[in-house]
CSV table of C-alpha atoms in Angstrom, one decimal:
chain,number,residue,atom,x,y,z
A,1,MET,CA,-7.9,46.5,-48.4
A,2,PRO,CA,-9.9,43.4,-47.9
A,3,PRO,CA,-13.0,42.9,-50.3
A,4,THR,CA,-16.4,44.2,-49.2
A,5,HIS,CA,-18.1,41.1,-50.4
A,6,LEU,CA,-17.3,37.3,-50.6
A,7,PRO,CA,-16.9,36.1,-54.1
A,8,ASP,CA,-19.5,34.0,-55.9
A,9,THR,CA,-17.6,30.8,-55.9
A,10,TYR,CA,-16.6,28.5,-52.9
A,11,ALA,CA,-13.1,28.2,-53.9
A,12,GLN,CA,-12.7,31.9,-54.2
A,13,SER,CA,-14.4,32.6,-51.0
A,14,LYS,CA,-12.4,30.1,-49.0
A,15,GLU,CA,-9.2,31.6,-50.6
A,16,ALA,CA,-10.3,35.1,-49.6
A,17,LEU,CA,-11.0,34.0,-46.0
A,18,ASP,CA,-7.7,32.2,-45.8
A,19,ALA,CA,-6.1,35.4,-46.8
A,20,LEU,CA,-8.1,37.4,-44.3
A,21,PHE,CA,-7.3,35.1,-41.3
A,22,SER,CA,-3.6,34.8,-42.6
A,23,TYR,CA,-4.1,30.9,-42.5
A,24,PRO,CA,-2.0,28.9,-41.8
A,25,ASP,CA,0.6,31.3,-40.6
A,26,ASN,CA,-1.5,32.9,-38.1
A,27,PHE,CA,-1.2,31.0,-34.7
A,28,GLY,CA,-4.3,30.1,-32.9
A,29,ILE,CA,-6.7,30.1,-36.0
A,30,VAL,CA,-8.2,26.7,-36.7
A,31,ARG,CA,-9.7,25.7,-40.1
A,32,ARG,CA,-11.5,22.6,-40.4
A,33,GLU,CA,-12.6,21.0,-43.7
A,34,LEU,CA,-16.1,19.4,-43.4
A,35,THR,CA,-18.9,17.8,-45.3
A,36,VAL,CA,-22.4,19.1,-44.5
A,37,GLY,CA,-25.4,17.4,-46.4
A,38,GLY,CA,-22.9,15.8,-48.8
A,39,ARG,CA,-21.4,19.0,-49.8
A,40,PRO,CA,-18.1,20.5,-48.7
A,41,ALA,CA,-17.9,23.3,-46.1
A,42,VAL,CA,-15.2,24.8,-44.1
A,43,LEU,CA,-15.1,26.1,-40.3
A,44,TYR,CA,-13.1,28.6,-38.9
A,45,TYR,CA,-12.7,29.7,-35.3
A,46,ALA,CA,-10.1,31.2,-32.8
A,47,GLU,CA,-8.7,28.8,-30.1
A,48,ALA,CA,-9.7,29.7,-26.5
A,49,LEU,CA,-12.4,32.1,-27.5
A,50,CYS,CA,-15.1,29.5,-28.3
A,51,ASP,CA,-16.9,27.2,-26.0
A,52,THR,CA,-15.4,23.8,-26.5
A,53,ALA,CA,-18.8,22.1,-26.0
A,54,VAL,CA,-20.7,24.1,-28.6
A,55,THR,CA,-17.8,23.5,-31.1
A,56,GLU,CA,-18.1,19.8,-30.6
A,57,ARG,CA,-21.8,19.9,-31.1
A,58,VAL,CA,-21.5,21.9,-34.4
A,59,LEU,CA,-18.8,19.4,-35.6
A,60,ALA,CA,-21.0,16.6,-34.6
A,61,PHE,CA,-24.0,18.3,-36.4
A,62,CYS,CA,-21.9,18.6,-39.6
A,63,LYS,CA,-20.8,15.0,-39.4
A,64,ASP,CA,-24.3,13.6,-38.9
A,65,SER,CA,-26.1,15.9,-41.4
A,66,THR,CA,-27.9,13.7,-44.1
A,67,ASP,CA,-30.0,16.3,-45.7
A,68,THR,CA,-28.5,16.4,-49.2
A,69,ALA,CA,-31.0,18.8,-50.7
A,70,PRO,CA,-29.7,22.3,-50.2
A,71,LYS,CA,-32.1,25.0,-49.1
A,72,GLU,CA,-32.8,27.9,-51.4
A,73,THR,CA,-31.0,30.6,-49.3
A,74,ALA,CA,-28.4,30.6,-46.4
A,75,GLU,CA,-31.3,32.1,-44.2
A,76,ALA,CA,-33.5,29.2,-44.8
A,77,PHE,CA,-30.7,26.7,-44.2
A,78,CYS,CA,-29.9,28.5,-40.8
A,79,ALA,CA,-33.6,28.6,-39.8
A,80,GLN,CA,-34.1,24.8,-40.5
A,81,SER,CA,-30.9,23.2,-39.7
A,82,ILE,CA,-29.0,25.4,-37.2
A,83,SER,CA,-30.3,24.9,-33.5
A,84,TYR,CA,-28.4,27.5,-31.9
A,85,ALA,CA,-30.1,30.6,-30.7
A,86,GLU,CA,-27.5,33.3,-31.7
A,87,THR,CA,-26.6,33.3,-35.4
A,88,GLU,CA,-25.8,35.9,-38.0
A,89,ILE,CA,-25.4,35.8,-41.8
A,90,SER,CA,-23.2,38.2,-43.7
A,91,ASP,CA,-21.3,38.5,-47.1
A,92,ASP,CA,-18.9,41.2,-45.6
A,93,PRO,CA,-15.5,39.5,-44.9
A,94,CYS,CA,-14.7,42.2,-42.3
A,95,ILE,CA,-18.0,41.3,-40.3
A,96,LEU,CA,-17.2,37.8,-40.5
A,97,HIS,CA,-13.5,38.2,-39.3
A,98,ALA,CA,-14.7,40.4,-36.4
A,99,GLY,CA,-17.2,38.0,-35.3
A,100,CYS,CA,-14.6,35.1,-35.4
A,101,MET,CA,-12.2,37.0,-33.4
A,102,THR,CA,-14.8,37.8,-30.6
A,103,GLY,CA,-15.8,34.1,-30.2
A,104,CYS,CA,-17.9,32.9,-33.0
A,105,LEU,CA,-17.6,29.9,-35.3
A,106,LEU,CA,-17.6,30.8,-38.9
A,107,LEU,CA,-19.2,28.2,-41.3
A,108,LEU,CA,-18.9,28.6,-45.1
A,109,HIS,CA,-21.0,26.2,-46.9
A,110,SER,CA,-20.3,25.5,-50.7
A,111,ALA,CA,-24.1,25.7,-51.4
A,112,TYR,CA,-23.9,29.4,-50.3
A,113,PRO,CA,-20.4,30.4,-51.3
A,114,SER,CA,-21.1,34.1,-50.9
A,115,ARG,CA,-22.7,34.0,-47.3
A,116,GLY,CA,-20.9,33.2,-44.1
A,117,LEU,CA,-22.7,31.9,-41.0
A,118,LEU,CA,-21.5,33.1,-37.6
A,119,ILE,CA,-22.5,30.9,-34.7
A,120,LYS,CA,-22.0,32.6,-31.4
A,121,ALA,CA,-20.1,30.3,-29.0
A,122,ARG,CA,-18.2,32.8,-27.0
A,123,ASN,CA,-16.2,31.5,-24.1
A,124,ILE,CA,-14.1,34.8,-23.4
A,125,PRO,CA,-11.5,34.2,-20.5
A,126,SER,CA,-12.3,36.5,-17.6
A,127,ARG,CA,-11.8,36.7,-14.0
A,128,SER,CA,-14.3,35.8,-11.3
A,129,LEU,CA,-16.7,38.2,-9.9
A,130,GLU,CA,-15.1,39.9,-6.9
A,131,GLU,CA,-15.5,43.1,-5.0
A,132,PRO,CA,-13.7,46.1,-6.5
A,133,GLU,CA,-10.5,46.9,-4.7
A,134,HIS,CA,-11.0,50.6,-4.7
A,135,ASP,CA,-14.8,50.6,-4.2
A,136,LYS,CA,-15.4,48.5,-1.2
A,137,VAL,CA,-18.5,48.6,1.1
A,138,LEU,CA,-19.1,47.7,4.7
A,139,ARG,CA,-22.5,46.1,3.9
A,140,GLY,CA,-24.2,45.4,0.5
A,141,ALA,CA,-23.2,43.2,-2.4
A,142,HIS,CA,-19.5,42.3,-2.7
A,143,VAL,CA,-19.5,42.1,-6.5
A,144,GLY,CA,-18.1,44.2,-9.3
A,145,PHE,CA,-17.9,44.4,-13.0
A,146,VAL,CA,-15.3,42.3,-14.9
A,147,GLU,CA,-13.6,42.9,-18.3
A,148,VAL,CA,-16.4,41.1,-20.5
A,149,LEU,CA,-19.1,43.4,-21.7
A,150,PRO,CA,-21.9,40.8,-21.8
A,151,ARG,CA,-21.5,39.8,-18.2
A,152,ASN,CA,-21.4,43.5,-17.1
A,153,CYS,CA,-24.8,44.0,-19.1
A,154,ALA,CA,-26.3,40.9,-17.4
A,155,MET,CA,-25.3,42.1,-13.9
A,156,ILE,CA,-27.1,45.4,-14.6
A,157,ARG,CA,-30.3,43.7,-16.3
A,158,ARG,CA,-30.3,41.5,-13.0
A,159,GLN,CA,-30.5,44.8,-10.9
A,160,LEU,CA,-33.1,46.3,-13.1
A,161,PRO,CA,-35.5,43.8,-14.8
A,162,THR,CA,-37.7,46.4,-16.2
A,163,PRO,CA,-38.8,46.9,-19.9
A,164,SER,CA,-37.7,50.3,-19.8
A,165,LEU,CA,-33.9,49.5,-19.6
A,166,VAL,CA,-32.4,50.0,-22.9
A,167,MET,CA,-28.9,49.2,-24.0
A,168,LYS,CA,-27.7,50.3,-27.5
A,169,ASN,CA,-24.5,48.8,-28.9
A,170,ILE,CA,-22.2,51.2,-30.9
A,171,PRO,CA,-18.8,49.5,-32.3
A,172,VAL,CA,-16.0,52.1,-32.1
A,173,GLY,CA,-12.5,51.7,-33.5
A,174,SER,CA,-11.5,50.7,-37.1
A,175,ALA,CA,-8.9,48.1,-35.8
A,176,SER,CA,-10.3,47.1,-32.4
A,177,ARG,CA,-14.0,47.1,-33.2
A,178,THR,CA,-14.6,47.8,-29.4
A,179,ASN,CA,-18.3,47.4,-28.4
A,180,VAL,CA,-19.5,50.4,-26.6
A,181,VAL,CA,-22.9,50.2,-25.0
A,182,LEU,CA,-25.3,53.1,-24.0
A,183,CYS,CA,-27.4,52.0,-21.1
A,184,TYR,CA,-30.3,54.2,-19.8
A,185,LEU,CA,-33.9,53.8,-18.6
A,186,ARG,CA,-36.5,55.0,-21.1
A,187,GLY,CA,-38.5,57.9,-19.7
A,188,ARG,CA,-35.9,58.8,-17.0
A,189,ALA,CA,-33.0,59.8,-19.1
A,190,ASP,CA,-32.7,63.1,-21.0
A,191,GLU,CA,-33.7,62.2,-24.5
A,192,ALA,CA,-31.9,65.2,-26.0
A,193,TYR,CA,-28.6,64.5,-24.2
A,194,LEU,CA,-29.0,60.9,-25.1
A,195,SER,CA,-29.3,61.5,-28.8
A,196,TYR,CA,-26.3,63.9,-28.7
A,197,LEU,CA,-24.3,61.4,-26.8
A,198,GLU,CA,-25.2,58.5,-29.3
A,199,LYS,CA,-24.5,60.9,-32.3
A,200,LYS,CA,-20.9,61.7,-30.7
A,201,LEU,CA,-20.1,58.1,-30.2
A,202,SER,CA,-21.1,57.1,-33.8
A,203,GLU,CA,-18.8,59.9,-35.1
A,204,ILE,CA,-15.6,58.9,-33.3
A,205,HIS,CA,-12.9,58.0,-35.8
A,206,THR,CA,-10.1,56.2,-34.0
A,207,ASP,CA,-7.9,53.1,-34.6
A,208,ASN,CA,-8.7,51.4,-31.3
A,209,LEU,CA,-10.1,51.8,-27.7
A,210,CYS,CA,-7.5,49.3,-26.3
A,211,MET,CA,-7.3,51.4,-23.1
A,212,GLY,CA,-11.0,51.1,-22.3
A,213,THR,CA,-12.8,54.0,-20.7
A,214,GLN,CA,-9.8,56.2,-20.7
A,215,SER,CA,-9.4,56.0,-24.6
A,216,LEU,CA,-13.1,56.6,-24.9
A,217,ALA,CA,-12.8,59.6,-22.5
A,218,GLU,CA,-10.2,61.1,-24.5
A,219,CYS,CA,-12.2,60.7,-27.7
A,220,LEU,CA,-15.3,62.2,-26.2
A,221,VAL,CA,-13.6,65.3,-24.7
A,222,LYS,CA,-10.7,66.6,-26.8
A,223,ARG,CA,-10.3,70.2,-25.5
A,224,ARG,CA,-8.7,71.8,-22.7
A,225,VAL,CA,-6.2,69.1,-21.7
A,226,TRP,CA,-4.7,71.4,-19.3
A,227,ASN,CA,-7.6,71.3,-17.0
A,228,PRO,CA,-7.0,68.6,-14.5
A,229,PHE,CA,-10.6,68.1,-13.1
A,230,PRO,CA,-12.3,64.8,-14.0
A,231,ARG,CA,-14.7,64.9,-16.9
A,232,PHE,CA,-16.4,61.6,-15.9
A,233,ARG,CA,-17.6,59.6,-12.9
A,234,TYR,CA,-17.0,55.9,-12.8
A,235,THR,CA,-18.1,53.0,-10.8
A,236,GLU,CA,-17.1,49.2,-10.7
A,237,ARG,CA,-20.3,48.2,-8.8
A,238,PRO,CA,-23.5,47.0,-10.6
A,239,ASP,CA,-25.6,48.2,-7.6
A,240,ALA,CA,-24.3,51.8,-7.8
A,241,ALA,CA,-24.7,51.8,-11.7
A,242,ALA,CA,-28.3,50.6,-11.3
A,243,ALA,CA,-29.0,53.3,-8.7
A,244,SER,CA,-27.5,56.0,-11.1
A,245,LEU,CA,-29.7,54.7,-13.9
A,246,CYS,CA,-32.7,55.2,-11.6
A,247,GLU,CA,-31.7,58.6,-11.0
A,248,GLY,CA,-31.9,59.5,-14.8
A,249,SER,CA,-28.1,59.1,-15.6
A,250,ILE,CA,-26.7,57.4,-18.7
A,251,LEU,CA,-24.0,54.6,-18.3
A,252,VAL,CA,-21.5,54.0,-20.9
A,253,LEU,CA,-19.9,50.5,-20.8
A,254,VAL,CA,-16.8,49.6,-22.9
A,255,ASP,CA,-15.9,46.0,-23.6
A,256,GLY,CA,-12.6,45.2,-21.8
A,257,ALA,CA,-13.2,47.9,-19.0
A,258,PRO,CA,-14.4,46.5,-15.5
A,259,GLN,CA,-16.3,49.9,-14.9
A,260,ALA,CA,-19.1,52.0,-16.1
A,261,MET,CA,-18.9,55.7,-17.0
A,262,ILE,CA,-21.7,57.7,-15.5
A,263,LEU,CA,-23.0,60.8,-17.4
A,264,PRO,CA,-23.7,63.6,-17.0
A,265,VAL,CA,-21.2,64.6,-14.2
A,266,SER,CA,-21.1,67.5,-11.9
A,267,VAL,CA,-18.3,68.3,-9.3
A,268,PHE,CA,-20.7,67.9,-6.4
A,269,SER,CA,-21.5,64.3,-7.3
A,270,PHE,CA,-18.0,63.4,-6.1
A,271,LEU,CA,-19.2,64.0,-2.6
A,272,GLN,CA,-21.2,60.8,-2.6
A,273,GLU,CA,-19.9,57.3,-2.4
A,274,THR,CA,-21.6,53.8,-2.4
A,275,ASN,CA,-21.2,53.4,1.2
A,276,ASP,CA,-23.3,56.3,2.1
A,277,PHE,CA,-26.4,54.3,0.8
A,278,TYR,CA,-25.6,51.2,2.9
A,279,LEU,CA,-25.4,53.1,6.2
A,280,ALA,CA,-28.1,55.1,8.2
A,281,PRO,CA,-28.9,58.5,7.0
A,282,LEU,CA,-27.3,60.2,10.0
A,283,THR,CA,-24.1,58.4,9.7
A,284,ALA,CA,-24.0,58.9,5.9
A,285,THR,CA,-24.6,62.6,6.3
A,286,TYR,CA,-21.8,62.9,8.9
A,287,LEU,CA,-19.4,61.1,6.4
A,288,ARG,CA,-20.4,63.3,3.8
A,289,ILE,CA,-19.5,66.4,5.9
A,290,VAL,CA,-16.1,64.8,6.9
A,291,ARG,CA,-15.5,64.2,3.2
A,292,LEU,CA,-16.3,67.8,2.4
A,293,LEU,CA,-14.1,68.9,5.0
A,294,SER,CA,-11.3,66.8,3.9
A,295,TYR,CA,-11.4,68.4,0.5
A,296,LEU,CA,-11.1,71.8,2.0
A,297,LEU,CA,-8.2,70.7,4.2
A,298,SER,CA,-6.4,69.2,1.2
A,299,LEU,CA,-6.5,72.5,-0.6
A,300,TYR,CA,-6.0,75.1,2.1
A,301,LEU,CA,-4.1,73.6,5.1
A,302,THR,CA,-0.5,74.0,3.7
A,303,PRO,CA,-1.1,77.4,1.9
A,304,LEU,CA,-2.7,78.8,5.1
A,305,TRP,CA,0.0,77.7,7.4
A,306,TYR,CA,2.7,78.9,5.1
A,307,ALA,CA,1.0,82.3,5.1
A,308,ILE,CA,0.7,82.4,8.7
A,309,VAL,CA,4.6,81.6,9.4
A,310,THR,CA,5.9,83.8,6.6
A,311,ASP,CA,3.5,86.7,6.2
A,312,THR,CA,2.0,87.6,9.6
A,313,PRO,CA,3.2,89.4,12.8
A,314,PRO,CA,4.0,87.3,15.9
A,315,LEU,CA,1.0,85.2,16.9
A,316,PRO,CA,-0.9,85.4,20.1
A,317,GLY,CA,-0.3,82.9,22.8
A,318,TRP,CA,-3.3,80.9,22.1
A,319,LEU,CA,-2.2,80.4,18.5
A,320,SER,CA,1.5,79.7,19.3
A,321,PHE,CA,1.3,76.1,18.3
A,322,LEU,CA,1.0,77.3,14.6
A,323,SER,CA,4.5,78.9,14.8
A,324,GLN,CA,7.6,77.4,13.6
A,325,THR,CA,9.6,75.5,16.4
A,326,GLU,CA,12.9,75.9,14.8
A,327,GLU,CA,14.7,77.8,11.9
A,328,ALA,CA,14.3,76.2,8.5
A,329,ARG,CA,17.6,75.4,6.7
A,330,VAL,CA,15.6,74.6,3.6
A,331,PRO,CA,13.0,77.2,2.5
A,332,ILE,CA,9.5,76.0,3.6
A,333,LEU,CA,8.1,76.3,0.1
A,334,VAL,CA,11.0,73.9,-1.2
A,335,GLN,CA,10.2,71.5,1.7
A,336,PHE,CA,6.5,71.3,0.8
A,337,LEU,CA,7.3,70.9,-3.0
A,338,LEU,CA,9.9,68.2,-2.1
A,339,ILE,CA,7.3,66.2,0.2
A,340,GLU,CA,4.6,66.4,-2.5
A,341,VAL,CA,7.1,64.7,-5.0
A,342,ALA,CA,8.2,62.2,-2.3
A,343,VAL,CA,4.6,61.1,-1.7
A,344,ASP,CA,4.0,60.4,-5.3
A,345,MET,CA,7.3,58.5,-5.4
A,346,LEU,CA,6.1,56.5,-2.4
A,347,LYS,CA,2.8,55.7,-4.2
A,348,LEU,CA,4.5,54.7,-7.4
A,349,ALA,CA,7.0,52.4,-5.4
A,350,SER,CA,4.2,50.9,-3.6
A,351,MET,CA,2.3,50.0,-6.9
A,352,ASN,CA,5.4,48.3,-8.1
A,353,THR,CA,6.3,46.5,-4.9
A,354,PRO,CA,5.1,42.9,-4.3
A,355,ASN,CA,2.3,42.6,-1.7
A,356,ALA,CA,4.4,40.8,0.6
A,357,LEU,CA,6.9,43.7,0.9
A,358,SER,CA,4.4,46.8,0.5
A,359,ASN,CA,3.8,47.2,4.2
A,360,SER,CA,7.7,47.2,5.0
A,361,LEU,CA,8.0,49.9,2.2
A,362,SER,CA,5.4,52.0,3.8
A,363,VAL,CA,7.0,51.8,7.2
A,364,ILE,CA,10.4,52.7,5.7
A,365,GLY,CA,9.1,55.5,3.5
A,366,GLY,CA,6.7,57.1,6.1
A,367,LEU,CA,8.8,56.6,9.4
A,368,ILE,CA,12.3,56.2,8.9
A,369,LEU,CA,12.9,58.4,5.9
A,370,GLY,CA,10.8,61.2,7.5
A,371,GLU,CA,12.6,60.9,10.9
A,372,PHE,CA,16.0,61.1,9.3
A,373,ALA,CA,15.1,64.0,7.1
A,374,ILE,CA,14.1,65.9,10.1
A,375,GLU,CA,17.4,65.0,11.9
A,376,VAL,CA,19.6,66.1,9.0
A,377,GLY,CA,17.6,69.4,8.7
A,378,TRP,CA,16.0,68.9,5.3
A,379,PHE,CA,12.6,69.2,6.7
A,380,MET,CA,10.9,70.8,9.8
A,381,PRO,CA,8.5,68.6,11.9
A,382,GLU,CA,5.6,71.0,11.0
A,383,THR,CA,5.9,70.4,7.3
A,384,ILE,CA,6.0,66.6,7.7
A,385,LEU,CA,2.9,66.9,10.0
A,386,TYR,CA,0.8,69.1,7.7
A,387,MET,CA,1.8,67.2,4.6
A,388,ALA,CA,0.9,63.9,6.4
A,389,ILE,CA,-2.5,65.3,7.1
A,390,VAL,CA,-2.9,66.3,3.6
A,391,SER,CA,-1.8,62.8,2.4
A,392,ILE,CA,-4.6,61.3,4.6
A,393,THR,CA,-7.2,63.7,3.0
A,394,HIS,CA,-6.1,62.6,-0.4
A,395,PHE,CA,-6.9,58.9,0.4
A,396,THR,CA,-10.5,60.0,1.6
A,397,GLN,CA,-11.2,61.1,-2.0
A,398,HIS,CA,-12.8,58.2,-3.9
A,399,ASN,CA,-11.9,59.6,-7.5
A,400,TYR,CA,-8.2,59.5,-8.2
A,401,GLU,CA,-8.2,62.2,-10.9
A,402,LEU,CA,-10.1,64.6,-8.5
A,403,GLY,CA,-7.3,63.9,-5.9
A,404,TYR,CA,-4.7,65.0,-8.3
A,405,ALA,CA,-6.6,67.9,-9.4
A,406,PHE,CA,-6.6,69.2,-5.9
A,407,LYS,CA,-3.0,68.6,-5.6
A,408,TYR,CA,-2.2,70.6,-8.6
A,409,VAL,CA,-4.3,73.7,-7.3
A,410,ARG,CA,-2.7,73.3,-3.9
A,411,ILE,CA,0.7,73.4,-5.3
A,412,ALA,CA,-0.3,76.5,-7.5
A,413,MET,CA,-1.8,78.1,-4.4
A,414,LEU,CA,1.4,77.4,-2.4
A,415,CYS,CA,3.5,79.2,-5.2
A,416,LEU,CA,1.2,82.1,-5.4
A,417,THR,CA,1.3,82.4,-1.6
A,418,ALA,CA,5.1,82.5,-1.7
A,419,LEU,CA,4.9,85.4,-4.3
A,420,CYS,CA,1.9,87.3,-2.9
A,421,GLY,CA,1.4,86.4,0.5
A,422,TRP,CA,-2.5,86.3,1.6
A,423,TRP,CA,-3.3,87.5,-1.7
A,424,GLY,CA,-1.9,84.3,-3.2
A,425,ILE,CA,-4.6,82.2,-1.4
A,426,LEU,CA,-7.2,84.4,-2.9
A,427,LEU,CA,-5.6,84.1,-6.4
A,428,GLY,CA,-5.5,80.3,-5.9
A,429,THR,CA,-9.2,80.2,-5.0
A,430,ALA,CA,-10.0,82.2,-8.1
A,431,LEU,CA,-7.9,79.7,-10.2
A,432,LEU,CA,-10.0,76.9,-8.6
A,433,VAL,CA,-13.3,78.5,-9.5
A,434,ILE,CA,-11.9,79.3,-13.2
A,435,LEU,CA,-10.9,75.5,-13.5
A,436,LEU,CA,-14.3,74.3,-12.4
A,437,ILE,CA,-16.1,76.7,-14.7
A,438,THR,CA,-14.0,75.9,-17.7
A,439,ALA,CA,-14.1,72.0,-17.1
A,440,PRO,CA,-15.2,70.6,-20.4
A,441,THR,CA,-17.8,68.0,-20.5
A,442,PRO,CA,-19.0,65.6,-23.4
A,443,GLU,CA,-22.0,67.7,-24.2
A,444,ASP,CA,-20.0,71.0,-24.2
A,445,LYS,CA,-22.5,72.5,-21.7
A,446,GLN,CA,-21.8,73.9,-18.2
A,447,ARG,CA,-23.4,71.1,-16.3
A,448,TYR,CA,-20.3,70.9,-13.9
A,449,PHE,CA,-21.8,73.1,-11.3
A,450,TYR,CA,-25.2,71.5,-11.4
A,451,PRO,CA,-27.2,71.6,-9.0
A,452,LEU,CA,-25.8,74.9,-8.1
A,453,ILE,CA,-25.8,76.4,-11.6
A,454,PRO,CA,-28.5,76.0,-12.7
A,455,PHE,CA,-29.8,76.1,-9.1
A,456,ASP,CA,-31.8,73.1,-7.9
A,457,GLY,CA,-32.3,73.4,-4.1
A,458,PRO,CA,-33.6,69.9,-3.3
A,459,ALA,CA,-31.0,68.1,-5.5
A,460,LEU,CA,-28.2,70.2,-3.9
A,461,ALA,CA,-29.4,69.5,-0.4
A,462,SER,CA,-29.5,65.7,-1.2
A,463,LEU,CA,-25.9,65.8,-2.1
A,464,PHE,CA,-25.0,66.9,1.4
A,465,ILE,CA,-27.7,65.3,3.4
A,466,ARG,CA,-28.3,61.6,3.0
A,467,ARG,CA,-32.3,61.3,3.0
A,468,ARG,CA,-34.0,58.2,3.8
A,469,LYS,CA,-35.7,56.2,1.1
A,470,GLU,CA,-39.1,57.8,0.3
A,471,LEU,CA,-42.1,55.5,-0.3
A,472,PRO,CA,-44.3,56.6,-3.4
């Protein structure tokens, strides 16, 4: 275990820091012996994490310093001699090491051997601002979050330059020391829920949050892993995040993750998308209704058709288009299950295929393989058609986890329909309701059906009908 305080002598402190940084065996750690005001000092920093210009100015200051009379304390030395805005003084080697590993210059002066000075000169590598791939809009800002937390916070502050905007930093992870920021508008967010969430974040005992928001989500909700419905809503857009804050939501930003978690969440909130608010109210309302219908189609289309062709008397003439056109060589249930797996195989193959070949893969997988599967008798045209419609509805769902939750319920409903006929659809619907009711949320309260339970009429209507912006 590293010491909790730096020693009282300069030589011992330098030796302790060398051991902590594994210098000189640790590649990328730079240690520079200096003379500041006629006294020895040492500077530590990590390559590629510090701004080169700031590093050069600090070195120039150390070289040109002529004040040989040391100040009484490290705080006085920092206040009178260091011109950089963001500095921190600590005697805890772990804090000094963490600061250095996140882009700070660590200066140890022999006049203050038990105190280290952190000069924040961060230049963390990051990609340029661009529109999120899975959250595009026809109109509006074409910019999204990046993997650097301070830049994400700055983009939200630019959207909401108000004194009521509060951002609280909570480090999580004994090894990663990942910065997690709670962002909310004072006076609009639920104070009791905010206090509970802050307490829960501070009590997380984990080694790291290297997988970003997913790691944090698994730490916040540990129960009922069998329930596939999403516990959180995410956005990669600063404008959508700012709009959620104005509605009273709380954002959780994780360093290294280019998205924000929006809390609290309900299943009805997934009916909305960012595009709805950049289109006219009539068009946005129509798209929300289409989105709702696509959810229902993805759940009930294949189970209903399966029940019609296997558990009903001959259909009347005006419904004859729903009947089988040929005898199935493979059981219809097996056909549906095989196509469900094949669609996911195509998705995985597309994710691992170079962009130049992805279109060719889609053509081969969707057309050629499907056509030959029908010719050799594996599948019927009807099963290909209905699963193609279901696949299209899957792509209309903005949330990836919600799409797979519907997929699991649909497969269960198909199997129940094969066992119980039409009663299987009712049992599948009951299973859907049970999963929604028991979906755990971070606060361990049943907010998942809000604004239906507890009932809030205007809020429920606003989820289905896009209202025009009201003036105060």
